[in-house]
């Protein structure tokens, strides 16, 4: 894992890696519930993962009751 990530970013990245094999779309609100973060925290930290060079592709997909992210490994 990249050392320049914050602990929250590492948690989110690991969560996406663990779950993207069976699921494609993730809501910030639901990720936050799983990891003990707010949807806003997830959204602001996921942007760093989007812009980084990781083994996951993250695309902002939609917004209804929380931002939805499309994730591919």
PDB file of C-alpha atoms in Angstrom:
ATOM      1  CA  UNK A   1       0.000   0.000   0.000  1.00  0.00           C
ATOM      2  CA  UNK A   2       1.134   3.514  -0.672  1.00  0.00           C
ATOM      3  CA  UNK A   3       2.705   5.172   2.334  1.00  0.00           C
ATOM      4  CA  UNK A   4       1.395   8.649   1.490  1.00  0.00           C
ATOM      5  CA  UNK A   5      -2.212   7.652   2.208  1.00  0.00           C
ATOM      6  CA  UNK A   6      -3.900   8.609   5.456  1.00  0.00           C
ATOM      7  CA  UNK A   7      -5.264   5.876   7.699  1.00  0.00           C
ATOM      8  CA  UNK A   8      -8.818   6.666   6.538  1.00  0.00           C
ATOM      9  CA  UNK A   9      -7.771   6.421   2.889  1.00  0.00           C
ATOM     10  CA  UNK A  10      -6.069   3.083   3.552  1.00  0.00           C
ATOM     11  CA  UNK A  11      -9.232   1.812   5.292  1.00  0.00           C
ATOM     12  CA  UNK A  12     -11.418   2.852   2.362  1.00  0.00           C
ATOM     13  CA  UNK A  13      -9.024   1.362  -0.193  1.00  0.00           C
ATOM     14  CA  UNK A  14      -8.920  -1.946   1.681  1.00  0.00           C
ATOM     15  CA  UNK A  15     -12.718  -1.958   2.015  1.00  0.00           C
ATOM     16  CA  UNK A  16     -13.094  -1.438  -1.746  1.00  0.00           C
ATOM     17  CA  UNK A  17     -10.525  -4.131  -2.523  1.00  0.00           C
ATOM     18  CA  UNK A  18     -12.288  -6.573  -0.211  1.00  0.00           C
ATOM     19  CA  UNK A  19     -15.763  -5.927  -1.613  1.00  0.00           C
ATOM     20  CA  UNK A  20     -15.340  -4.944  -5.274  1.00  0.00           C
ATOM     21  CA  UNK A  21     -15.143  -8.582  -6.356  1.00  0.00           C
ATOM     22  CA  UNK A  22     -18.815  -9.086  -5.558  1.00  0.00           C
ATOM     23  CA  UNK A  23     -20.140  -5.555  -5.890  1.00  0.00           C
ATOM     24  CA  UNK A  24     -19.608  -2.682  -8.356  1.00  0.00           C
ATOM     25  CA  UNK A  25     -21.451   0.298  -6.890  1.00  0.00           C
ATOM     26  CA  UNK A  26     -20.813   1.747  -3.439  1.00  0.00           C
ATOM     27  CA  UNK A  27     -22.526   4.598  -1.619  1.00  0.00           C
ATOM     28  CA  UNK A  28     -20.402   6.895   0.538  1.00  0.00           C
ATOM     29  CA  UNK A  29     -23.009   6.698   3.286  1.00  0.00           C
ATOM     30  CA  UNK A  30     -22.851   2.891   3.434  1.00  0.00           C
ATOM     31  CA  UNK A  31     -19.047   2.769   3.296  1.00  0.00           C
ATOM     32  CA  UNK A  32     -19.012   5.278   6.132  1.00  0.00           C
ATOM     33  CA  UNK A  33     -21.383   3.160   8.213  1.00  0.00           C
ATOM     34  CA  UNK A  34     -19.137   0.129   7.761  1.00  0.00           C
ATOM     35  CA  UNK A  35     -15.945   2.019   8.622  1.00  0.00           C
ATOM     36  CA  UNK A  36     -17.185   4.428  11.293  1.00  0.00           C
ATOM     37  CA  UNK A  37     -16.890   7.541   9.108  1.00  0.00           C
ATOM     38  CA  UNK A  38     -19.324  10.101   7.775  1.00  0.00           C
ATOM     39  CA  UNK A  39     -20.325  10.103   4.118  1.00  0.00           C
ATOM     40  CA  UNK A  40     -18.484  13.416   3.767  1.00  0.00           C
ATOM     41  CA  UNK A  41     -15.269  11.894   5.151  1.00  0.00           C
ATOM     42  CA  UNK A  42     -15.554   8.997   2.714  1.00  0.00           C
ATOM     43  CA  UNK A  43     -16.191  11.327  -0.234  1.00  0.00           C
ATOM     44  CA  UNK A  44     -13.273  13.613   0.519  1.00  0.00           C
ATOM     45  CA  UNK A  45     -10.887  10.704   1.062  1.00  0.00           C
ATOM     46  CA  UNK A  46     -12.037   8.672  -1.924  1.00  0.00           C
ATOM     47  CA  UNK A  47     -11.023  11.564  -4.201  1.00  0.00           C
ATOM     48  CA  UNK A  48      -7.366  10.968  -3.270  1.00  0.00           C
ATOM     49  CA  UNK A  49      -7.804   7.310  -4.195  1.00  0.00           C
ATOM     50  CA  UNK A  50      -9.386   8.299  -7.521  1.00  0.00           C
ATOM     51  CA  UNK A  51      -6.393  10.458  -8.392  1.00  0.00           C
ATOM     52  CA  UNK A  52      -3.774   7.970  -7.202  1.00  0.00           C
ATOM     53  CA  UNK A  53      -2.210   5.045  -8.981  1.00  0.00           C
ATOM     54  CA  UNK A  54      -3.854   2.063  -7.286  1.00  0.00           C
ATOM     55  CA  UNK A  55      -5.219  -1.299  -8.392  1.00  0.00           C
ATOM     56  CA  UNK A  56      -8.794   0.018  -8.270  1.00  0.00           C
ATOM     57  CA  UNK A  57     -10.610   2.281 -10.707  1.00  0.00           C
ATOM     58  CA  UNK A  58     -13.034   4.620  -8.971  1.00  0.00           C
ATOM     59  CA  UNK A  59     -15.538   6.740 -10.847  1.00  0.00           C
ATOM     60  CA  UNK A  60     -18.100   9.085  -9.369  1.00  0.00           C
ATOM     61  CA  UNK A  61     -21.296   7.600 -10.695  1.00  0.00           C
ATOM     62  CA  UNK A  62     -24.312   9.312  -9.206  1.00  0.00           C
ATOM     63  CA  UNK A  63     -25.900  11.103  -6.314  1.00  0.00           C
ATOM     64  CA  UNK A  64     -29.091  10.166  -4.528  1.00  0.00           C
ATOM     65  CA  UNK A  65     -29.118  10.157  -0.731  1.00  0.00           C
ATOM     66  CA  UNK A  66     -25.332   9.797  -0.928  1.00  0.00           C
ATOM     67  CA  UNK A  67     -22.657   9.829  -3.616  1.00  0.00           C
ATOM     68  CA  UNK A  68     -22.417   6.541  -5.495  1.00  0.00           C
ATOM     69  CA  UNK A  69     -19.035   5.306  -6.705  1.00  0.00           C
ATOM     70  CA  UNK A  70     -18.448   2.768  -9.467  1.00  0.00           C
ATOM     71  CA  UNK A  71     -15.467   0.606  -8.551  1.00  0.00           C
ATOM     72  CA  UNK A  72     -13.545  -1.857 -10.716  1.00  0.00           C
ATOM     73  CA  UNK A  73     -10.531  -3.918  -9.762  1.00  0.00           C
TER      74      UNK A  73
END
